[in-house]
mmCIF file of C-alpha atoms in Angstrom:
data_model
loop_
_atom_site.group_PDB
_atom_site.id
_atom_site.type_symbol
_atom_site.label_atom_id
_atom_site.label_comp_id
_atom_site.label_asym_id
_atom_site.label_seq_id
_atom_site.Cartn_x
_atom_site.Cartn_y
_atom_site.Cartn_z
ATOM 1 C CA MET R 265 68.162 30.081 89.588
ATOM 2 C CA THR R 266 70.861 29.000 87.256
ATOM 3 C CA ILE R 267 72.135 25.338 86.998
ATOM 4 C CA PRO R 268 75.825 25.614 86.979
ATOM 5 C CA THR R 269 77.560 22.988 84.730
ATOM 6 C CA VAL R 270 80.718 22.164 83.047
ATOM 7 C CA PRO R 271 80.478 22.225 79.136
ATOM 8 C CA SER R 272 80.415 18.501 78.660
ATOM 9 C CA LEU R 273 77.709 17.803 81.378
ATOM 10 C CA VAL R 274 74.083 18.306 79.538
ATOM 11 C CA VAL R 275 71.025 18.707 82.069
ATOM 12 C CA PRO R 276 67.953 17.248 80.650
ATOM 13 C CA GLU R 277 65.127 20.099 80.798
ATOM 14 C CA VAL R 278 63.047 17.743 83.368
ATOM 15 C CA CYS R 279 66.534 17.413 85.759
ATOM 16 C CA SER R 280 66.846 21.286 85.315
ATOM 17 C CA ARG R 281 63.633 22.101 86.718
ATOM 18 C CA TRP R 282 63.805 19.766 89.385
ATOM 19 C CA LEU R 283 67.170 20.470 90.415
ATOM 20 C CA GLU R 284 65.887 24.066 90.521
ATOM 21 C CA SER R 285 62.916 23.441 92.834
ATOM 22 C CA ARG R 286 64.449 20.672 95.401
ATOM 23 C CA GLY R 287 66.749 22.867 97.270
ATOM 24 C CA LEU R 288 63.887 25.230 98.006
ATOM 25 C CA ILE R 289 61.448 22.478 99.155
ATOM 26 C CA TYR R 290 64.290 20.943 101.385
ATOM 27 C CA GLN R 291 64.589 24.231 102.990
ATOM 28 C CA LEU R 292 60.995 25.057 103.407
ATOM 29 C CA LEU R 293 60.415 21.732 105.267
ATOM 30 C CA VAL R 294 63.497 22.333 107.322
ATOM 31 C CA ASP R 295 62.326 25.816 108.176
ATOM 32 C CA PHE R 296 58.775 24.498 109.335
ATOM 33 C CA TYR R 297 60.047 21.054 110.987
ATOM 34 C CA GLY R 298 62.974 22.880 112.692
ATOM 35 C CA ARG R 299 61.129 25.726 114.592
ATOM 36 C CA LYS R 300 58.181 27.735 115.737
ATOM 37 C CA PRO R 301 56.272 29.159 112.584
ATOM 38 C CA SER R 302 57.456 32.871 113.208
ATOM 39 C CA LEU R 303 55.737 35.832 111.284
ATOM 40 C CA SER R 304 58.721 36.618 109.265
ATOM 41 C CA LEU R 305 58.715 32.936 108.140
ATOM 42 C CA VAL R 306 55.333 32.637 107.057
ATOM 43 C CA ALA R 307 55.822 35.876 104.955
ATOM 44 C CA GLN R 308 59.163 34.928 103.492
ATOM 45 C CA TRP R 309 57.761 31.670 102.066
ATOM 46 C CA SER R 310 54.341 32.927 101.450
ATOM 47 C CA ARG R 311 55.637 35.582 99.228
ATOM 48 C CA ASN R 312 58.607 33.723 97.520
ATOM 49 C CA ARG R 313 57.960 33.531 93.938
ATOM 50 C CA GLU R 314 60.267 30.712 93.219
ATOM 51 C CA MET R 315 58.650 28.674 96.167
ATOM 52 C CA SER R 316 55.443 29.383 94.216
ATOM 53 C CA ILE R 317 56.668 27.279 91.268
ATOM 54 C CA ALA R 318 58.247 24.457 93.347
ATOM 55 C CA ALA R 319 55.258 23.989 95.277
ATOM 56 C CA GLU R 320 53.486 22.734 91.894
ATOM 57 C CA MET R 321 55.542 19.897 92.106
ATOM 58 C CA THR R 322 53.060 18.148 94.824
ATOM 59 C CA GLU R 323 49.493 18.425 96.031
ATOM 60 C CA GLY R 324 50.742 18.800 99.325
ATOM 61 C CA GLY R 325 52.996 21.723 98.183
ATOM 62 C CA ARG R 326 49.489 23.435 96.480
ATOM 63 C CA GLU R 327 47.927 22.909 99.476
ATOM 64 C CA LEU R 328 50.570 24.500 101.570
ATOM 65 C CA LYS R 329 50.973 27.115 98.803
ATOM 66 C CA ARG R 330 46.964 27.887 98.991
ATOM 67 C CA TYR R 331 47.146 28.089 103.090
ATOM 68 C CA LEU R 332 49.833 30.462 103.077
ATOM 69 C CA CYS R 333 49.289 32.787 100.292
ATOM 70 C CA SER R 334 45.101 33.047 101.074
ATOM 71 C CA GLN R 335 45.779 34.709 104.469
ATOM 72 C CA GLU R 336 44.676 38.455 104.972
ATOM 73 C CA PRO R 337 47.745 40.180 106.381
ATOM 74 C CA ALA R 338 45.988 41.328 109.229
ATOM 75 C CA MET R 339 45.349 37.769 110.110
ATOM 76 C CA LEU R 340 48.597 36.330 110.190
ATOM 77 C CA PRO R 341 49.832 37.217 113.446
ATOM 78 C CA ALA R 342 46.960 35.521 114.903
ATOM 79 C CA ILE R 343 47.372 32.386 112.752
ATOM 80 C CA CYS R 344 51.293 32.169 113.798
ATOM 81 C CA GLU R 345 50.233 32.137 117.347
ATOM 82 C CA LYS R 346 47.791 29.271 116.570
ATOM 83 C CA GLU R 347 50.355 27.109 114.509
ATOM 84 C CA LYS R 348 53.118 28.103 117.261
ATOM 85 C CA LEU R 349 51.194 26.184 119.567
ATOM 86 C CA GLU R 350 50.201 23.194 117.538
ATOM 87 C CA TYR R 351 53.996 22.969 116.744
ATOM 88 C CA LYS R 352 55.100 22.921 120.406
ATOM 89 C CA ARG R 353 52.031 20.098 120.814
ATOM 90 C CA LEU R 354 53.365 17.910 118.059
ATOM 91 C CA MET R 355 56.940 18.308 118.110
ATOM 92 C CA ASN R 356 57.437 18.049 122.135
ATOM 93 C CA GLU R 357 59.521 15.175 122.528
ATOM 94 C CA ARG R 358 58.828 15.067 126.408
ATOM 95 C CA ALA R 359 55.105 14.516 125.681
ATOM 96 C CA ALA R 360 53.564 11.267 126.403
ATOM 97 C CA SER R 361 52.650 10.517 122.743
ATOM 98 C CA THR R 362 53.982 7.948 119.883
ATOM 99 C CA PHE R 363 54.479 11.076 117.997
ATOM 100 C CA VAL R 364 58.021 11.825 117.935
ATOM 101 C CA ALA R 365 59.724 13.744 114.893
ATOM 102 C CA ARG R 366 62.749 11.309 115.347
ATOM 103 C CA GLU R 367 63.997 8.241 112.940
ATOM 104 C CA ALA R 368 64.964 6.166 115.931
ATOM 105 C CA ALA R 369 61.543 6.800 117.976
ATOM 106 C CA GLN R 370 59.613 5.888 114.744
ATOM 107 C CA LEU R 371 61.092 2.998 114.171
ATOM 108 C CA GLY R 372 61.382 1.539 117.826
ATOM 109 C CA ARG R 373 65.338 1.741 117.888
ATOM 110 C CA GLU R 374 65.994 4.316 120.404
ATOM 111 C CA GLU R 375 69.735 5.531 120.688
ATOM 112 C CA GLU R 376 70.801 3.503 117.287
ATOM 113 C CA PHE R 377 70.488 6.045 114.845
ATOM 114 C CA CYS R 378 72.207 9.104 116.526
ATOM 115 C CA ASN R 379 76.002 7.282 116.340
ATOM 116 C CA VAL R 380 75.111 5.950 112.610
ATOM 117 C CA LEU R 381 74.110 9.428 111.503
ATOM 118 C CA SER R 382 76.881 11.304 113.267
ATOM 119 C CA ASP R 383 79.192 9.355 111.114
ATOM 120 C CA VAL R 384 77.267 9.540 107.694
ATOM 121 C CA TYR R 385 77.447 13.767 108.314
ATOM 122 C CA ALA R 386 80.625 13.511 109.472
ATOM 123 C CA SER R 387 81.819 11.133 106.529
ATOM 124 C CA ALA R 388 80.453 14.051 104.120
ATOM 125 C CA GLY R 389 82.189 16.661 106.027
ATOM 126 C CA ILE R 390 79.040 18.260 107.447
ATOM 127 C CA VAL R 391 78.739 19.532 111.180
ATOM 128 C CA PHE R 392 75.448 20.768 112.372
ATOM 129 C CA LYS R 393 75.035 24.086 114.422
ATOM 130 C CA LYS R 394 72.096 22.965 116.734
ATOM 131 C CA CYS R 395 70.342 25.819 118.148
ATOM 132 C CA SER R 396 67.952 23.817 120.057
ATOM 133 C CA GLY R 397 70.103 20.332 120.849
ATOM 134 C CA GLU R 398 68.222 18.633 118.322
ATOM 135 C CA ALA R 399 69.129 14.979 117.876
ATOM 136 C CA ASP R 400 70.975 13.765 114.664
ATOM 137 C CA ASP R 401 68.068 11.976 113.780
ATOM 138 C CA HIS R 402 65.354 14.476 113.919
ATOM 139 C CA ILE R 403 63.530 15.415 110.921
ATOM 140 C CA ALA R 404 64.545 18.510 110.566
ATOM 141 C CA ILE R 405 68.638 17.479 110.694
ATOM 142 C CA GLU R 406 68.200 14.626 108.289
ATOM 143 C CA LEU R 407 66.421 17.269 105.784
ATOM 144 C CA GLU R 408 68.772 19.714 106.380
ATOM 145 C CA PHE R 409 71.436 17.392 105.415
ATOM 146 C CA MET R 410 69.644 16.811 102.171
ATOM 147 C CA ALA R 411 69.437 20.351 101.611
ATOM 148 C CA VAL R 412 73.434 21.005 102.072
ATOM 149 C CA LEU R 413 74.319 18.220 99.843
ATOM 150 C CA HIS R 414 72.023 19.642 97.156
ATOM 151 C CA GLU R 415 73.430 23.060 97.369
ATOM 152 C CA ARG R 416 76.851 21.599 97.264
ATOM 153 C CA MET R 417 76.255 19.565 94.087
ATOM 154 C CA LEU R 418 74.975 22.701 92.465
ATOM 155 C CA TYR R 419 77.259 25.336 93.401
ATOM 156 C CA ASN R 420 80.900 23.790 93.314
ATOM 157 C CA SER R 421 82.496 23.581 90.252
ATOM 158 C CA PHE R 422 81.956 19.958 89.733
ATOM 159 C CA SER R 423 82.838 17.206 87.390
ATOM 160 C CA ILE R 424 80.594 14.357 86.649
ATOM 161 C CA ARG R 425 82.393 12.006 89.016
ATOM 162 C CA SER R 426 82.144 14.531 91.718
ATOM 163 C CA ALA R 427 78.545 15.160 90.758
ATOM 164 C CA MET R 428 78.097 11.476 90.794
ATOM 165 C CA GLU R 429 79.525 11.036 94.390
ATOM 166 C CA LEU R 430 77.306 13.616 95.828
ATOM 167 C CA LEU R 431 74.208 12.098 93.993
ATOM 168 C CA GLU R 432 74.983 8.743 95.645
ATOM 169 C CA ILE R 433 75.099 10.209 98.850
ATOM 170 C CA GLN R 434 71.707 11.407 98.807
ATOM 171 C CA GLU R 435 70.385 8.417 96.963
ATOM 172 C CA ASN R 436 71.805 6.282 99.893
ATOM 173 C CA PHE R 437 70.520 8.350 102.536
ATOM 174 C CA LEU R 438 67.038 8.438 101.161
ATOM 175 C CA GLU R 439 66.908 5.010 100.933
ATOM 176 C CA GLU R 440 68.464 4.014 104.099
ATOM 177 C CA HIS R 441 67.264 6.675 106.272
ATOM 178 C CA LEU R 442 64.407 9.073 105.275
ATOM 179 C CA LEU R 443 62.129 6.877 103.381
ATOM 180 C CA LYS R 444 62.211 4.157 105.948
ATOM 181 C CA TRP R 445 60.583 6.360 108.416
ATOM 182 C CA THR R 446 58.993 9.280 107.226
ATOM 183 C CA PRO R 447 55.627 7.505 105.787
ATOM 184 C CA GLN R 448 54.989 6.265 109.444
ATOM 185 C CA PHE R 449 55.805 9.765 110.625
ATOM 186 C CA CYS R 450 53.682 11.436 107.926
ATOM 187 C CA GLU R 451 50.841 8.880 108.757
ATOM 188 C CA ARG R 452 51.022 9.522 112.297
ATOM 189 C CA LEU R 453 51.307 13.405 111.921
ATOM 190 C CA ASN R 454 48.341 13.419 109.757
ATOM 191 C CA ALA R 455 46.417 11.454 112.467
ATOM 192 C CA ALA R 456 47.382 13.910 115.207
ATOM 193 C CA THR R 457 46.448 17.289 113.814
ATOM 194 C CA ASP R 458 43.739 19.084 111.795
ATOM 195 C CA SER R 459 45.957 22.339 111.066
ATOM 196 C CA PRO R 460 46.189 23.360 107.315
ATOM 197 C CA LEU R 461 49.929 23.895 107.869
ATOM 198 C CA TYR R 462 51.349 20.771 109.233
ATOM 199 C CA LEU R 463 48.765 18.706 107.397
ATOM 200 C CA GLY R 464 49.953 20.728 104.013
ATOM 201 C CA LEU R 465 53.999 19.853 105.181
ATOM 202 C CA SER R 466 53.025 16.118 105.938
ATOM 203 C CA HIS R 467 51.397 15.789 102.401
ATOM 204 C CA MET R 468 54.131 17.526 100.812
ATOM 205 C CA LEU R 469 56.867 15.303 102.832
ATOM 206 C CA GLU R 470 55.486 12.096 101.996
ATOM 207 C CA GLU R 471 54.767 13.061 98.240
ATOM 208 C CA PHE R 472 57.972 14.623 97.669
ATOM 209 C CA LEU R 473 60.356 12.118 99.034
ATOM 210 C CA PRO R 474 59.655 8.986 96.678
ATOM 211 C CA GLN R 475 59.524 11.948 93.796
ATOM 212 C CA ASP R 476 63.187 12.824 94.400
ATOM 213 C CA LEU R 477 64.495 9.522 94.904
ATOM 214 C CA HIS R 478 63.171 8.849 91.612
ATOM 215 C CA MET R 479 64.633 12.096 89.996
ATOM 216 C CA LEU R 480 67.786 11.219 91.608
ATOM 217 C CA ARG R 481 68.011 8.067 90.156
ATOM 218 C CA ALA R 482 66.883 9.357 86.333
ATOM 219 C CA TRP R 483 69.666 11.972 86.414
ATOM 220 C CA LYS R 484 72.406 9.531 87.674
ATOM 221 C CA ALA R 485 71.292 7.634 84.660
ATOM 222 C CA SER R 486 71.791 10.534 82.819
ATOM 223 C CA LEU R 487 74.812 11.239 84.080
ATOM 224 C CA GLU R 488 76.089 7.670 83.396
ATOM 225 C CA SER R 489 75.081 7.946 79.706
ATOM 226 C CA SER R 490 76.958 11.166 79.534
ATOM 227 C CA ALA R 491 80.025 9.648 80.920
ATOM 228 C CA ALA R 492 79.824 6.621 78.812
ATOM 229 C CA ALA R 493 79.504 8.847 75.449
ATOM 230 C CA MET R 494 82.960 10.865 76.555
ATOM 231 C CA VAL R 495 84.712 7.234 76.561
#
C-alpha cells in the first residue's frame, strides 16, 4: 500500500509502516467482532500477506496469525463451526451475562452513549449500514468508525490541516471512548473463553489500541513540526 502525501508532507518511516498496517488491523477486528467467523472470512485473513506483516505489530496479532495460518484446509469447516458457536455464546446480548460487547454496558451507563456516539458519527459525516441492528456503542461499530477515518486520512488528497483534523478526531475517540472501556471488555473476554481465535483477538485489541494512540500522537507531533517549518 502506498501512502499518498502532498510534496510538502514528510512521513517518517516508522509512521509510514504504522499507517500501512493500522487500517488492516482495524478491519480485521471489525470483521471478527462484528459477525460470525465464516469459512470465507477465515480464509481471507489467513492468506492475506499484508495482514501477516501487520500482525507482527502485537503479540496478540502473532497469536492470531499462528492460529489462522496453522490450520489444515480440511479442518477449516469444523473449526469455523466451533468458532461460530463461540461467537454466538460470547456476543449474545440477551444472555444472562456481564459480558456484553458494548461501551454503555461495560461502563454501567446504559442508554447514555448511543445518542452521544450518534452525534460523533454524524459530525464526522459517517452513517453506518447496520445489517444486524447493532447499537452505536457496539465494539464493531466503534472500531469501524476508526477504520473509516483511517481510510479518509490516507486516500483523500489532504493538506496538513485536513490530516490534523482527521487525526484529532481519532485521537479523541480513542481517549474518550475505546480506551475507556475496551481494557475491561478484553479482561472479561479473556476470562470468558478458551478459544484461540477470540483470545488472539482480545490480546490484539488490548495491545493495539494504546499503541495506536501513541503513534497518532507521534505523527501529530511530526505534522506540527512540518507545519512550523513552513511558516
